[in-house]
Amino acid sequence: MARQGDSPAAINVVMLGPPGAGKGTQAEQLSRRRNLPKISTGDILREAVHAGTKLGRAARKTMEAGNLVSDDMMIAIVQDRLSRSDARCGFVLDGFPRTVVQAIALDRMISERGPIVVLDIVVPQDELERRLATRKICGTCGSNASPDSTDACEKCDGSLITRVDDGIEIVRERLKVYQRQTKPLVEFYSSRANFSSIDGNRAPEIVTEAVEAALDAVIGATRRGVAS
Ligand code: AMP
């Protein structure tokens, strides 16, 4: 495997997109196919809430209201996670960055590790609301349930539950927060050569193919030395 600093080296992927766009599902696919750690800040926070740690106690109310946890806290969490050895050759970030401040911090954190590939998954608002209102996750392992599952997780057989923040009022708040605080990241990243916009309003396996193709294109361009 390539060492950090070698060229071409790390595949540093950021999955961008609103809640319900399928970032988690696609990040998981990429993680498995490319053997990269999936780093979901939402999962890290939910685990902390579940375990009742100091971080979890600090973040719980903010998450349940559909708002964003502070930039300082999130940047510290991601900095710590990216310093682990499994992330040295790349990673798939799901749910971070969510603000321009976080994006600037991420650029700084990985300035020595090769470019970030940004994949922006685009889905219309009414479809996002529909997905989030019907979404279930596994209460044991936290993974998203497929729309066909009814009562048990396909991975670990745990019971399926609705996320506390997937109630319709909170969903609308989260989508507003996305528009206000996270959508500006599209402009922040879109002028870079390694940015791709992907139509997420399709079956997950079709979106996966598009994600793979976009990533291959960016990696190819990087190897030819045209991406920045
Ligand atoms: P997610 O599972 O990505 O939808 O995240 C669930 C919740 O965790 C969000 O609604 C926020 O409250 C919080 N959260 C996750 N990632 C971040 C982040 N990068 N910045 C701020 N808050 C976050």
Short mmCIF file of C-alpha atoms and ligand atoms in Angstrom, two decimals:
data_model
loop_
_atom_site.label_atom_id
_atom_site.label_comp_id
_atom_site.label_asym_id
_atom_site.label_seq_id
_atom_site.Cartn_x
_atom_site.Cartn_y
_atom_site.Cartn_z
CA MET A 1 0.00 0.00 0.00
CA ALA A 2 1.24 3.51 -0.76
CA ARG A 3 2.83 5.40 2.09
CA GLN A 4 1.64 8.83 3.11
CA GLY A 5 3.48 11.38 1.02
CA ASP A 6 3.96 9.01 -1.92
CA SER A 7 2.25 10.03 -5.13
CA PRO A 8 -0.44 8.98 -5.83
CA ALA A 9 -1.18 8.44 -2.16
CA ALA A 10 -4.21 9.00 -0.03
CA ILE A 11 -7.79 8.97 -1.24
CA ASN A 12 -9.37 11.61 0.97
CA VAL A 13 -13.08 11.69 0.28
CA VAL A 14 -15.66 14.12 1.63
CA MET A 15 -19.31 13.16 1.06
CA LEU A 16 -21.30 16.35 0.88
CA GLY A 17 -25.07 16.70 0.70
CA PRO A 18 -28.16 17.36 2.81
CA PRO A 19 -29.54 14.99 5.45
CA GLY A 20 -31.28 12.11 3.67
CA ALA A 21 -29.21 12.40 0.47
CA GLY A 22 -27.70 8.95 1.07
CA LYS A 23 -24.23 10.11 2.17
CA GLY A 24 -24.01 7.44 4.86
CA THR A 25 -25.04 4.63 2.51
CA GLN A 26 -22.64 5.75 -0.21
CA ALA A 27 -19.82 6.38 2.28
CA GLU A 28 -20.25 2.83 3.55
CA GLN A 29 -20.08 1.42 0.01
CA LEU A 30 -16.95 3.44 -0.79
CA SER A 31 -15.36 2.43 2.47
CA ARG A 32 -15.88 -1.27 1.71
CA ARG A 33 -14.92 -1.10 -1.96
CA ARG A 34 -11.82 1.04 -1.50
CA ASN A 35 -10.80 -0.27 1.89
CA LEU A 36 -10.89 3.15 3.52
CA PRO A 37 -12.21 3.97 6.98
CA LYS A 38 -15.64 5.59 6.97
CA ILE A 39 -15.66 8.44 9.45
CA SER A 40 -19.19 9.56 10.25
CA THR A 41 -19.32 12.43 12.73
CA GLY A 42 -23.04 11.74 13.32
CA ASP A 43 -22.20 8.13 14.28
CA ILE A 44 -19.36 9.28 16.56
CA LEU A 45 -21.71 11.69 18.33
CA ARG A 46 -24.56 9.15 18.59
CA GLU A 47 -22.17 6.60 20.11
CA ALA A 48 -21.02 9.23 22.63
CA VAL A 49 -24.65 10.06 23.51
CA HIS A 50 -25.44 6.35 23.87
CA ALA A 51 -22.41 5.80 26.12
CA GLY A 52 -23.23 8.91 28.18
CA THR A 53 -19.71 10.36 27.83
CA LYS A 54 -18.91 14.03 28.48
CA LEU A 55 -19.01 14.64 24.72
CA GLY A 56 -22.36 12.87 24.42
CA ARG A 57 -23.86 14.87 27.29
CA ALA A 58 -22.62 18.11 25.71
CA ALA A 59 -23.97 17.25 22.23
CA ARG A 60 -27.28 15.51 22.96
CA LYS A 61 -29.68 18.47 23.21
CA THR A 62 -28.18 20.21 20.18
CA MET A 63 -28.53 17.06 18.08
CA GLU A 64 -32.09 16.41 19.21
CA ALA A 65 -33.03 19.96 18.20
CA GLY A 66 -31.53 19.41 14.73
CA ASN A 67 -28.83 22.04 15.22
CA LEU A 68 -25.10 21.80 14.68
CA VAL A 69 -22.64 20.95 17.42
CA SER A 70 -19.94 23.61 17.83
CA ASP A 71 -17.17 23.87 15.24
CA ASP A 72 -14.48 23.65 17.95
CA MET A 73 -15.86 20.37 19.26
CA MET A 74 -16.28 18.85 15.80
CA ILE A 75 -12.84 19.93 14.59
CA ALA A 76 -11.22 18.39 17.69
CA ILE A 77 -13.12 15.10 17.14
CA VAL A 78 -12.11 14.85 13.47
CA GLN A 79 -8.52 15.90 14.09
CA ASP A 80 -8.21 13.15 16.66
CA ARG A 81 -9.86 10.56 14.40
CA LEU A 82 -7.73 11.46 11.36
CA SER A 83 -4.56 11.11 13.40
CA ARG A 84 -5.21 7.36 13.82
CA SER A 85 -3.11 5.05 11.68
CA ASP A 86 -6.03 3.61 9.69
CA ALA A 87 -6.75 7.05 8.21
CA ARG A 88 -3.21 7.75 7.00
CA CYS A 89 -3.82 6.35 3.51
CA GLY A 90 -7.19 8.00 3.13
CA PHE A 91 -10.70 8.10 4.51
CA VAL A 92 -14.32 8.73 3.64
CA LEU A 93 -15.78 11.56 5.69
CA ASP A 94 -19.56 11.49 6.14
CA GLY A 95 -21.12 14.53 7.84
CA PHE A 96 -17.95 16.62 8.14
CA PRO A 97 -17.31 19.39 7.22
CA ARG A 98 -20.70 21.01 7.73
CA THR A 99 -19.58 24.65 7.92
CA VAL A 100 -17.00 26.73 6.09
CA VAL A 101 -15.01 27.00 9.35
CA GLN A 102 -14.84 23.19 9.50
CA ALA A 103 -13.83 22.98 5.81
CA ILE A 104 -10.96 25.42 6.33
CA ALA A 105 -9.85 23.41 9.38
CA LEU A 106 -9.98 20.19 7.33
CA ASP A 107 -7.81 21.70 4.58
CA ARG A 108 -5.27 22.61 7.26
CA MET A 109 -5.41 19.19 8.94
CA ILE A 110 -4.65 17.26 5.78
CA SER A 111 -2.53 19.73 3.85
CA GLU A 112 0.28 17.17 3.68
CA ARG A 113 -1.88 14.27 2.61
CA GLY A 114 -2.94 14.97 -0.95
CA PRO A 115 -6.14 16.53 -2.30
CA ILE A 116 -9.64 16.11 -0.96
CA VAL A 117 -12.14 14.57 -3.36
CA VAL A 118 -15.53 16.16 -2.74
CA LEU A 119 -18.62 14.27 -3.88
CA ASP A 120 -21.78 16.34 -3.53
CA ILE A 121 -24.96 14.24 -3.58
CA VAL A 122 -27.92 16.24 -4.83
CA VAL A 123 -31.54 15.29 -4.00
CA PRO A 124 -34.68 17.48 -4.21
CA GLN A 125 -36.14 18.74 -0.91
CA ASP A 126 -39.48 16.87 -1.12
CA GLU A 127 -37.67 13.58 -1.68
CA LEU A 128 -35.35 14.31 1.28
CA GLU A 129 -38.36 14.92 3.55
CA ARG A 130 -39.98 11.72 2.31
CA ARG A 131 -36.86 9.65 2.92
CA LEU A 132 -36.15 11.05 6.36
CA ALA A 133 -39.77 10.63 7.50
CA THR A 134 -39.67 6.92 6.63
CA ARG A 135 -36.04 6.17 7.53
CA LYS A 136 -35.21 3.55 10.14
CA ILE A 137 -31.86 2.75 11.69
CA CYS A 138 -30.68 -0.22 13.71
CA GLY A 139 -30.87 0.48 17.45
CA THR A 140 -27.90 -1.86 18.01
CA CYS A 141 -25.31 -1.17 15.27
CA GLY A 142 -26.68 2.18 14.08
CA SER A 143 -26.60 1.35 10.36
CA ASN A 144 -29.33 2.61 8.05
CA ALA A 145 -31.96 -0.03 7.36
CA SER A 146 -32.79 -0.76 3.76
CA PRO A 147 -36.29 0.49 2.82
CA ASP A 148 -37.45 -3.15 2.48
CA SER A 149 -36.53 -4.17 6.03
CA THR A 150 -39.46 -4.17 8.41
CA ASP A 151 -38.37 -5.13 11.89
CA ALA A 152 -34.81 -6.46 12.09
CA CYS A 153 -31.43 -5.17 10.96
CA GLU A 154 -30.05 -7.11 7.98
CA LYS A 155 -26.51 -6.83 9.38
CA CYS A 156 -26.85 -7.70 13.07
CA ASP A 157 -30.53 -8.60 13.56
CA GLY A 158 -30.96 -5.67 15.99
CA SER A 159 -34.34 -3.93 16.28
CA LEU A 160 -35.06 -1.06 13.91
CA ILE A 161 -35.87 2.32 15.40
CA THR A 162 -36.60 5.86 14.17
CA ARG A 163 -33.82 8.37 14.88
CA VAL A 164 -34.84 10.94 17.50
CA ASP A 165 -34.01 13.70 15.01
CA ASP A 166 -36.02 12.18 12.12
CA GLY A 167 -39.39 13.54 13.35
CA ILE A 168 -40.89 15.85 10.70
CA GLU A 169 -40.41 19.13 12.67
CA ILE A 170 -36.76 18.34 13.40
CA VAL A 171 -36.22 17.14 9.83
CA ARG A 172 -37.42 20.54 8.53
CA GLU A 173 -35.10 22.29 11.00
CA ARG A 174 -32.15 20.13 9.88
CA LEU A 175 -32.86 20.92 6.24
CA LYS A 176 -32.96 24.66 7.07
CA VAL A 177 -29.68 24.33 8.97
CA TYR A 178 -28.23 22.58 5.91
CA GLN A 179 -29.30 25.41 3.59
CA ARG A 180 -27.93 28.07 5.91
CA GLN A 181 -24.70 26.52 7.16
CA THR A 182 -23.67 23.61 4.95
CA LYS A 183 -24.84 24.51 1.42
CA PRO A 184 -22.22 27.32 1.24
CA LEU A 185 -19.66 24.50 1.15
CA VAL A 186 -20.78 23.67 -2.39
CA GLU A 187 -19.48 27.07 -3.46
CA PHE A 188 -16.41 26.67 -1.24
CA TYR A 189 -15.43 23.44 -3.02
CA SER A 190 -17.00 23.64 -6.48
CA SER A 191 -14.20 25.64 -8.10
CA ARG A 192 -11.73 22.84 -7.28
CA ALA A 193 -10.96 20.30 -9.98
CA ASN A 194 -11.67 17.41 -7.63
CA PHE A 195 -15.31 18.34 -6.97
CA SER A 196 -18.15 16.27 -8.44
CA SER A 197 -21.87 16.76 -8.23
CA ILE A 198 -23.87 13.52 -8.28
CA ASP A 199 -27.60 13.03 -8.87
CA GLY A 200 -28.68 11.21 -5.70
CA ASN A 201 -32.32 10.92 -6.73
CA ARG A 202 -31.84 7.42 -8.09
CA ALA A 203 -31.64 3.89 -6.75
CA PRO A 204 -28.72 3.53 -4.27
CA GLU A 205 -26.82 1.07 -6.51
CA ILE A 206 -27.01 3.47 -9.47
CA VAL A 207 -25.74 6.29 -7.25
CA THR A 208 -22.91 3.98 -6.11
CA GLU A 209 -21.87 3.48 -9.74
CA ALA A 210 -21.88 7.26 -10.27
CA VAL A 211 -19.85 7.78 -7.09
CA GLU A 212 -17.28 5.19 -8.20
CA ALA A 213 -17.05 6.74 -11.67
CA ALA A 214 -16.61 10.24 -10.23
CA LEU A 215 -13.91 9.04 -7.87
CA ASP A 216 -12.07 7.19 -10.65
CA ALA A 217 -12.21 10.30 -12.82
CA VAL A 218 -10.77 12.49 -10.07
CA ILE A 219 -8.05 9.97 -9.22
CA GLY A 220 -7.17 9.67 -12.92
CA ALA A 221 -6.95 13.44 -13.26
CA THR A 222 -4.87 13.72 -10.08
CA ARG A 223 -2.44 11.13 -11.42
CA ARG A 224 -2.13 13.08 -14.66
CA GLY A 225 -1.45 16.12 -12.49
CA VAL A 226 -4.44 18.21 -13.47
CA ALA A 227 -6.42 18.24 -10.18
CA SER A 228 -5.65 20.71 -7.41
P1 AMP B 1 -25.84 13.10 10.84
O1 AMP B 1 -25.95 11.68 11.30
O2 AMP B 1 -24.65 13.36 9.99
O3 AMP B 1 -27.13 13.60 10.23
O4 AMP B 1 -25.60 13.98 12.16
C1 AMP B 1 -26.54 13.99 13.22
C2 AMP B 1 -26.37 15.26 14.05
O5 AMP B 1 -25.05 15.28 14.62
C3 AMP B 1 -26.47 16.56 13.28
O6 AMP B 1 -27.81 16.99 13.08
C4 AMP B 1 -25.68 17.51 14.19
O7 AMP B 1 -26.43 17.84 15.34
C5 AMP B 1 -24.54 16.62 14.66
N1 AMP B 1 -23.38 16.68 13.75
C6 AMP B 1 -22.85 15.68 12.99
N2 AMP B 1 -21.79 16.09 12.30
C7 AMP B 1 -21.63 17.41 12.60
C8 AMP B 1 -20.71 18.42 12.19
N3 AMP B 1 -19.74 18.16 11.31
N4 AMP B 1 -20.86 19.66 12.72
C9 AMP B 1 -21.82 19.93 13.61
N5 AMP B 1 -22.72 19.04 14.04
C10 AMP B 1 -22.64 17.78 13.55
#
